[in-house]
Short mmCIF file of C-alpha atoms and ligand atoms in Angstrom, two decimals:
data_model
loop_
_atom_site.label_atom_id
_atom_site.label_comp_id
_atom_site.label_asym_id
_atom_site.label_seq_id
_atom_site.Cartn_x
_atom_site.Cartn_y
_atom_site.Cartn_z
CA MET A 1 13.77 -17.81 3.46
CA HIS A 2 15.91 -19.30 0.77
CA GLU A 3 19.57 -18.80 1.76
CA ALA A 4 20.75 -19.10 -1.81
CA ASN A 5 18.67 -16.14 -3.12
CA PRO A 6 20.95 -13.15 -3.70
CA GLU A 7 20.61 -9.74 -2.25
CA ILE A 8 20.50 -6.77 -4.56
CA THR A 9 23.79 -4.73 -4.55
CA SER A 10 24.05 -1.02 -4.23
CA SER A 11 25.04 -0.66 -7.88
CA GLN A 12 21.98 -2.77 -9.02
CA VAL A 13 19.74 -0.49 -6.90
CA PHE A 14 21.17 2.51 -8.54
CA ARG A 15 20.75 0.97 -11.97
CA TYR A 16 17.08 0.01 -11.44
CA LEU A 17 16.40 3.40 -9.92
CA GLU A 18 17.70 5.09 -13.01
CA ILE A 19 15.52 2.89 -15.11
CA ALA A 20 12.44 3.48 -12.97
CA ALA A 21 12.89 7.19 -12.80
CA GLU A 22 13.24 7.37 -16.65
CA ARG A 23 10.15 5.33 -17.03
CA VAL A 24 8.22 7.66 -14.81
CA ARG A 25 9.48 10.59 -16.85
CA ALA A 26 8.56 8.93 -20.16
CA ALA A 27 5.02 8.51 -18.90
CA LEU A 28 4.63 12.19 -17.94
CA PRO A 29 3.32 13.50 -21.35
CA ARG A 30 0.30 11.12 -21.09
CA PHE A 31 -0.21 11.38 -17.26
CA THR A 32 0.42 14.93 -16.14
CA TYR A 33 -3.19 16.03 -16.23
CA ARG A 34 -4.68 12.50 -16.29
CA MET A 35 -4.43 9.49 -13.95
CA GLN A 36 -3.17 6.05 -14.65
CA ASN A 37 -5.87 3.39 -14.44
CA HIS A 38 -5.42 1.13 -11.31
CA SER A 39 -4.09 -1.65 -13.60
CA SER A 40 -2.72 -1.91 -17.06
CA ILE A 41 -4.06 -3.79 -20.12
CA ASN A 42 -1.35 -5.77 -21.79
CA ASN A 43 1.07 -3.80 -19.65
CA ILE A 44 -0.08 -0.41 -20.87
CA TYR A 45 -2.10 1.87 -18.54
CA PRO A 46 -5.29 3.31 -19.94
CA ASP A 47 -5.68 6.96 -18.78
CA ALA A 48 -8.40 7.42 -16.16
CA ASP A 49 -10.29 10.12 -14.44
CA ASN A 50 -9.24 11.04 -10.87
CA ASP A 51 -12.01 8.88 -9.32
CA GLN A 52 -10.31 5.59 -8.28
CA TRP A 53 -8.95 4.46 -4.88
CA THR A 54 -5.54 4.21 -6.54
CA SER A 55 -5.27 7.72 -7.84
CA GLY A 56 -2.57 8.74 -5.24
CA PHE A 57 0.05 6.21 -6.51
CA TRP A 58 0.96 7.75 -9.77
CA PRO A 59 1.49 11.17 -8.17
CA GLY A 60 3.36 9.31 -5.49
CA GLN A 61 5.70 7.89 -8.08
CA ILE A 62 6.21 11.42 -9.58
CA TRP A 63 7.28 12.66 -6.07
CA LEU A 64 9.74 9.76 -5.50
CA ALA A 65 11.22 10.43 -8.88
CA TYR A 66 11.56 14.02 -7.84
CA VAL A 67 13.25 13.15 -4.63
CA TYR A 68 15.70 10.97 -6.46
CA THR A 69 16.44 13.18 -9.44
CA ASN A 70 15.69 16.72 -8.08
CA ASP A 71 14.52 17.45 -11.62
CA PRO A 72 11.84 20.22 -11.64
CA VAL A 73 9.82 18.50 -14.33
CA PHE A 74 8.63 16.10 -11.67
CA LYS A 75 7.74 18.83 -9.14
CA TYR A 76 5.75 20.62 -11.94
CA ALA A 77 3.82 17.49 -12.66
CA GLY A 78 3.37 16.57 -9.09
CA LEU A 79 1.86 19.96 -8.13
CA ILE A 80 -0.63 19.69 -11.03
CA GLN A 81 -1.67 16.33 -9.61
CA SER A 82 -2.03 17.86 -6.13
CA GLU A 83 -4.37 20.54 -7.52
CA ASN A 84 -6.40 17.71 -9.13
CA LEU A 85 -6.56 15.83 -5.92
CA LEU A 86 -7.59 19.05 -3.94
CA ALA A 87 -10.39 19.58 -6.42
CA ARG A 88 -11.53 16.03 -5.95
CA ILE A 89 -11.83 16.11 -2.20
CA LYS A 90 -13.48 19.51 -2.26
CA ALA A 91 -16.11 18.21 -4.67
CA LYS A 92 -16.25 14.75 -2.81
CA VAL A 93 -15.78 12.84 -6.04
CA ALA A 94 -15.74 9.03 -5.28
CA VAL A 95 -14.58 9.37 -1.70
CA ASP A 96 -17.30 7.46 0.06
CA HIS A 97 -14.88 4.82 1.30
CA HIS A 98 -11.94 4.46 3.68
CA ASP A 99 -9.02 4.78 1.25
CA MET A 100 -8.18 8.35 1.97
CA GLY A 101 -4.67 7.43 3.01
CA PHE A 102 -3.85 5.53 -0.17
CA LEU A 103 -5.13 8.49 -2.06
CA TYR A 104 -3.64 11.46 -0.16
CA THR A 105 -0.53 10.13 1.59
CA PRO A 106 1.89 9.36 -1.22
CA SER A 107 0.52 12.33 -3.31
CA CYS A 108 -0.49 15.30 -1.08
CA THR A 109 1.29 14.75 2.30
CA ALA A 110 4.31 13.98 0.17
CA ALA A 111 3.84 17.22 -1.85
CA TRP A 112 3.42 19.25 1.41
CA ALA A 113 6.48 17.65 3.02
CA ILE A 114 8.70 18.19 -0.17
CA THR A 115 7.44 21.66 -1.36
CA GLY A 116 5.46 23.16 1.41
CA ASP A 117 2.58 23.59 -0.91
CA GLU A 118 -0.47 24.81 1.03
CA GLY A 119 -3.02 23.31 -1.45
CA ALA A 120 -1.54 19.93 -0.97
CA ARG A 121 -1.86 20.30 2.80
CA GLU A 122 -5.39 21.42 2.68
CA ALA A 123 -6.24 18.44 0.45
CA ALA A 124 -4.71 15.98 2.89
CA ILE A 125 -6.47 17.64 5.86
CA LEU A 126 -9.85 17.43 3.98
CA ALA A 127 -9.18 13.79 3.17
CA ALA A 128 -8.48 13.05 6.84
CA ASP A 129 -11.80 14.76 7.72
CA GLN A 130 -13.55 12.61 5.17
CA MET A 131 -11.93 9.48 6.62
CA LEU A 132 -13.39 10.38 10.03
CA THR A 133 -16.93 10.14 8.51
CA ARG A 134 -16.18 6.38 7.99
CA PHE A 135 -15.69 5.67 11.60
CA GLN A 136 -18.09 3.28 13.31
CA GLU A 137 -18.27 3.66 17.09
CA LYS A 138 -19.89 0.33 17.57
CA GLY A 139 -16.85 -2.03 17.04
CA GLY A 140 -14.29 0.78 16.83
CA PHE A 141 -13.27 0.72 13.06
CA PHE A 142 -13.32 2.62 9.80
CA GLN A 143 -15.96 0.92 7.47
CA ALA A 144 -14.27 0.19 4.32
CA TRP A 145 -16.95 0.11 1.57
CA GLY A 146 -20.55 0.86 0.93
CA PRO A 147 -23.05 3.09 2.52
CA MET A 148 -22.42 3.71 6.28
CA GLY A 149 -24.13 1.17 8.44
CA ALA A 150 -25.21 -1.13 5.60
CA PRO A 151 -25.46 -4.58 7.30
CA ASP A 152 -23.65 -6.40 4.50
CA ASN A 153 -20.81 -3.95 4.82
CA TYR A 154 -20.40 -3.52 8.50
CA ARG A 155 -16.70 -4.49 8.24
CA TYR A 156 -13.15 -3.24 7.90
CA ILE A 157 -10.24 -4.64 5.92
CA ILE A 158 -6.69 -5.39 6.67
CA ASP A 159 -5.54 -2.88 3.94
CA CYS A 160 -6.81 -0.09 6.08
CA LEU A 161 -3.73 -0.10 8.32
CA MET A 162 -2.12 1.83 5.40
CA ASN A 163 -4.82 4.52 5.58
CA LEU A 164 -4.03 5.29 9.25
CA PRO A 165 -0.84 7.31 8.71
CA LEU A 166 -2.98 10.10 7.19
CA LEU A 167 -4.84 10.43 10.40
CA TYR A 168 -1.57 10.44 12.50
CA TRP A 169 -0.29 13.15 10.11
CA ALA A 170 -3.49 15.17 10.48
CA THR A 171 -3.27 15.18 14.24
CA LYS A 172 0.43 16.40 14.07
CA GLU A 173 -0.52 19.12 11.59
CA THR A 174 -3.71 20.45 13.21
CA GLY A 175 -3.35 19.53 16.91
CA ASN A 176 -6.70 17.89 16.81
CA PRO A 177 -6.28 14.61 18.71
CA GLU A 178 -9.45 13.02 17.25
CA TYR A 179 -7.69 11.81 14.06
CA ALA A 180 -5.01 9.89 15.98
CA GLU A 181 -7.44 8.65 18.63
CA LYS A 182 -9.69 7.01 16.09
CA ALA A 183 -6.61 5.56 14.22
CA ASN A 184 -5.48 4.02 17.50
CA ILE A 185 -8.98 2.52 17.99
CA HIS A 186 -9.01 1.05 14.55
CA ALA A 187 -5.49 -0.28 14.91
CA ALA A 188 -6.49 -2.08 18.20
CA THR A 189 -9.60 -3.62 16.45
CA THR A 190 -7.34 -4.93 13.71
CA LEU A 191 -4.84 -6.32 16.21
CA ALA A 192 -7.58 -8.14 18.06
CA ASN A 193 -9.40 -9.78 15.13
CA SER A 194 -7.46 -9.83 11.76
CA ILE A 195 -4.52 -12.21 12.49
CA ARG A 196 -5.37 -15.95 12.56
CA ASP A 197 -3.69 -18.28 15.00
CA ASP A 198 -1.51 -19.70 12.10
CA ASP A 199 -0.21 -16.11 11.53
CA SER A 200 -2.11 -15.62 8.21
CA THR A 201 -4.67 -12.79 7.98
CA HIS A 202 -8.34 -12.27 7.18
CA HIS A 203 -8.93 -9.93 4.40
CA THR A 204 -12.21 -8.36 5.60
CA PHE A 205 -13.64 -8.60 9.09
CA TYR A 206 -17.32 -8.10 10.10
CA MET A 207 -18.39 -6.68 13.37
CA ASN A 208 -21.79 -6.84 15.01
CA MET A 209 -23.53 -3.55 14.41
CA GLU A 210 -25.65 -3.82 17.63
CA THR A 211 -23.06 -4.98 20.12
CA GLY A 212 -19.68 -4.08 18.41
CA GLU A 213 -18.54 -7.64 18.98
CA PRO A 214 -16.28 -9.32 16.36
CA VAL A 215 -18.32 -11.60 13.98
CA ARG A 216 -16.23 -13.31 11.24
CA GLY A 217 -13.50 -12.92 8.68
CA GLU A 218 -14.30 -13.24 5.11
CA THR A 219 -12.36 -12.67 1.92
CA CYS A 220 -13.11 -10.48 -1.01
CA GLN A 221 -10.05 -10.69 -3.14
CA GLY A 222 -8.37 -13.79 -1.70
CA TYR A 223 -8.83 -17.40 -3.07
CA ASP A 224 -11.31 -18.31 -0.33
CA ASN A 225 -12.26 -17.50 3.26
CA ASN A 226 -9.55 -19.73 4.71
CA SER A 227 -6.62 -18.78 2.46
CA SER A 228 -4.38 -15.74 2.85
CA TRP A 229 -4.65 -13.18 0.02
CA ALA A 230 -1.04 -12.22 -0.68
CA ARG A 231 -1.65 -8.53 -0.64
CA GLY A 232 -3.68 -8.60 2.42
CA GLN A 233 -0.74 -10.34 4.13
CA ALA A 234 1.55 -7.68 2.61
CA TRP A 235 -0.58 -4.83 3.87
CA ALA A 236 -0.40 -6.45 7.37
CA VAL A 237 3.42 -6.61 7.16
CA TYR A 238 3.82 -2.97 6.23
CA GLY A 239 0.81 -1.91 8.28
CA ALA A 240 2.20 -3.54 11.36
CA ALA A 241 5.50 -1.77 11.06
CA ILE A 242 3.80 1.58 10.59
CA ALA A 243 1.34 0.83 13.52
CA TYR A 244 4.38 0.21 15.71
CA ARG A 245 6.05 3.40 14.68
CA TYR A 246 3.01 5.43 15.69
CA THR A 247 1.63 3.57 18.66
CA LYS A 248 4.83 2.15 20.08
CA ASP A 249 2.71 -0.83 21.27
CA PRO A 250 5.07 -3.83 21.34
CA LYS A 251 2.29 -6.13 20.32
CA TRP A 252 2.69 -4.78 16.89
CA ILE A 253 6.35 -6.02 16.76
CA ASP A 254 5.05 -9.50 17.59
CA VAL A 255 2.37 -9.32 14.87
CA PHE A 256 4.99 -7.99 12.39
CA ASN A 257 7.21 -10.85 13.11
CA ARG A 258 4.35 -13.40 12.72
CA VAL A 259 2.76 -12.06 9.54
CA THR A 260 6.22 -11.50 7.93
CA ALA A 261 7.27 -15.18 8.80
CA TYR A 262 3.99 -16.50 7.27
CA PHE A 263 4.57 -14.48 4.14
CA LEU A 264 8.12 -15.53 3.71
CA LYS A 265 7.56 -19.19 4.28
CA ARG A 266 4.76 -19.22 1.59
CA LEU A 267 7.04 -17.76 -1.09
CA PRO A 268 8.02 -19.88 -4.14
CA GLU A 269 11.66 -20.44 -5.10
CA ASP A 270 12.05 -17.06 -6.88
CA LEU A 271 10.70 -15.12 -3.83
CA VAL A 272 7.90 -13.41 -5.84
CA PRO A 273 4.54 -14.27 -4.35
CA TYR A 274 1.65 -15.94 -5.96
CA TRP A 275 -1.61 -13.75 -5.84
CA ASP A 276 -2.83 -15.85 -2.85
CA LEU A 277 -0.37 -17.57 -0.41
CA ILE A 278 -2.39 -20.82 -0.82
CA PHE A 279 -0.28 -21.32 -3.86
CA THR A 280 3.43 -21.91 -3.62
CA SER A 281 4.13 -23.45 -7.02
CA GLY A 282 2.50 -23.86 -10.37
CA ASP A 283 0.93 -21.51 -13.11
CA GLU A 284 -1.25 -19.26 -11.03
CA PRO A 285 -0.46 -15.60 -11.59
CA ARG A 286 1.93 -13.73 -9.32
CA ASP A 287 1.32 -10.59 -7.37
CA SER A 288 4.73 -8.92 -7.60
CA SER A 289 3.26 -5.81 -5.90
CA SER A 290 2.98 -7.78 -2.63
CA GLY A 291 6.61 -8.54 -2.72
CA ALA A 292 7.41 -4.71 -3.20
CA ILE A 293 4.99 -3.82 -0.29
CA VAL A 294 6.68 -6.36 2.13
CA ALA A 295 10.14 -5.14 1.12
CA CYS A 296 9.06 -1.56 2.15
CA GLY A 297 7.54 -2.91 5.40
CA LEU A 298 10.76 -4.75 6.26
CA LEU A 299 12.75 -1.66 5.62
CA GLU A 300 10.44 0.40 7.71
CA MET A 301 10.77 -2.05 10.57
CA SER A 302 14.51 -2.05 10.20
CA GLU A 303 14.60 1.52 11.34
CA LEU A 304 12.70 0.72 14.58
CA VAL A 305 14.55 -2.33 15.99
CA ASP A 306 17.93 -3.10 17.29
CA LYS A 307 21.06 -3.38 15.03
CA GLU A 308 21.22 -7.13 14.66
CA GLU A 309 17.50 -7.44 13.88
CA SER A 310 17.77 -4.47 11.61
CA LYS A 311 20.55 -6.09 9.62
CA ALA A 312 18.46 -9.32 9.14
CA LEU A 313 15.42 -7.34 7.95
CA LYS A 314 17.45 -5.38 5.46
CA SER A 315 19.07 -8.48 4.12
CA THR A 316 15.65 -10.10 3.50
CA ALA A 317 14.35 -6.97 1.92
CA ARG A 318 17.42 -6.88 -0.35
CA LYS A 319 16.52 -10.43 -1.51
CA LEU A 320 12.96 -9.53 -2.23
CA VAL A 321 13.92 -6.49 -4.27
CA ALA A 322 16.57 -8.54 -6.03
CA ALA A 323 13.90 -11.05 -6.95
CA LEU A 324 11.63 -8.22 -8.42
CA THR A 325 14.42 -6.84 -10.53
CA THR A 326 15.18 -10.37 -12.03
CA GLY A 327 12.41 -10.91 -14.52
CA TYR A 328 9.78 -8.57 -13.09
CA ALA A 329 11.14 -5.00 -13.55
CA ALA A 330 9.85 -3.43 -16.71
CA THR A 331 12.59 -2.11 -18.98
CA GLY A 332 10.52 -1.30 -22.15
CA GLY A 333 7.36 -1.69 -23.99
CA THR A 334 5.15 -0.57 -21.09
CA ASP A 335 4.61 2.55 -18.99
CA GLY A 336 4.57 0.48 -15.80
CA LEU A 337 7.65 -0.23 -13.69
CA LEU A 338 6.89 -3.56 -12.34
CA LEU A 339 5.29 -6.55 -14.25
CA HIS A 340 3.19 -9.53 -13.17
CA SER A 341 0.95 -8.15 -10.48
CA THR A 342 -2.62 -9.04 -9.78
CA TYR A 343 -5.31 -6.75 -8.70
CA SER A 344 -8.34 -9.14 -8.32
CA LYS A 345 -8.59 -12.68 -9.49
CA LYS A 346 -12.16 -14.17 -9.43
CA THR A 347 -12.59 -17.66 -7.94
CA PRO A 348 -15.85 -19.53 -7.12
CA TYR A 349 -15.18 -18.73 -3.50
CA ASN A 350 -14.50 -14.98 -3.46
CA THR A 351 -16.54 -11.92 -4.18
CA CYS A 352 -14.27 -9.65 -6.13
CA THR A 353 -14.70 -8.16 -9.63
CA PRO A 354 -11.94 -9.65 -11.82
CA GLU A 355 -9.47 -7.06 -13.08
CA GLY A 356 -5.84 -6.59 -13.56
CA VAL A 357 -4.69 -10.20 -13.59
CA ASP A 358 -0.88 -10.53 -14.41
CA GLU A 359 -0.56 -6.82 -15.22
CA CYS A 360 1.18 -3.85 -13.94
CA VAL A 361 -0.67 -2.13 -11.06
CA THR A 362 -0.11 1.40 -10.03
CA TRP A 363 0.65 0.67 -6.36
CA GLY A 364 3.02 -2.10 -7.38
CA ASP A 365 5.01 0.38 -9.40
CA TYR A 366 4.85 2.91 -6.48
CA PHE A 367 6.01 0.46 -3.80
CA TYR A 368 8.75 -0.96 -6.09
CA LEU A 369 10.07 2.56 -6.49
CA GLU A 370 9.75 3.26 -2.82
CA ALA A 371 11.71 0.09 -1.92
CA LEU A 372 14.47 1.07 -4.34
CA LEU A 373 14.63 4.64 -2.90
CA ARG A 374 14.70 3.31 0.64
CA LEU A 375 17.67 1.20 -0.31
CA HIS A 376 19.49 3.98 -2.16
CA LYS A 377 18.65 6.85 0.33
CA PRO A 378 18.18 5.36 3.84
CA GLU A 379 17.82 8.88 5.30
CA TRP A 380 14.65 9.37 3.18
CA LYS A 381 11.74 9.81 5.42
CA PRO A 382 8.42 8.13 4.39
CA TYR A 383 5.21 10.13 4.07
CA TRP A 384 3.32 7.17 5.59
N1 LIG B 1 -6.53 -2.11 -1.32
C1 LIG B 1 -7.14 -2.89 -2.26
C2 LIG B 1 -6.13 -3.76 -2.97
O1 LIG B 1 -5.04 -3.94 -2.39
O2 LIG B 1 -6.46 -4.33 -3.89
#
């Protein structure tokens, strides 16, 4: 970590939260009934149907803006989006994948926690049920993509750690232990296979469909199979903190420390990661969203460790957020909050569809706002 990088001050947090909340408000006329696309085009979000894995993040921003401002205009829009998400899960529109947590935690479990809206609760429970249909007994994991049991997709991805809180929430709400049991199994499979010896992470990981044995890691969105995709590493940081909160397995503290140290040591001078951690300087695009995710992960873990450790984690998070507000926070000319993120950059060595390179991405905006809110209001309880 670069000692000279400044921490964000409380008055700067307040200033940037004000800007961010106003930007969410300004986007409401276009996006109360419609969703934002997963990524912007020239920093402007096209509107989209509610059929992407990212459709929970815009409602999530609306709820964070409501928590911050208490302005009923946000509650009104957030509840319309919850109805929209309830209709989606009832009709099973584009939900044949594992991302039920990304979709329903920041949106509907948030709406339920904040307002007690029964429709939001029902939507989140139906989403948790849908997630259970993705569980593979052989190997013990939630299959990320594709038809269940397809040999070329018999794998899970590191991102899925962020889908598990929906399942822990569903067990707490319904009393049915199955959700949490399967989340625990998936977490243990991730712990066993996804972290490399050098503390970087595999993006996707294949399991043997006959024996359930681990097979190999492979990237989809990273530079190549040996590199560490910045956002995968970021999901591992926040995911490890959350897994520790729910499982209390101390191995997750160790993993958190390892993957965090790797992420931090691969940051360039200004502390905003390149899209893959193989790059530490030069002209490659950044993925500012990974910086925001890691800041949230550090702040989450700071609630779970002793005072001294907590202080160090908060200090690092403040540096990461200061870095984002210096040159990456949008102040005008876009409906995003955070500039210079990367969804998927194609290389000769990966398998992704190229989209959203050096753009705003809806989860980048969400986690940037969550990080600011966590710093401003430490008593805020995450919905993850
Ligand atoms: N979970 C997909 C991504 O982070 O791009």
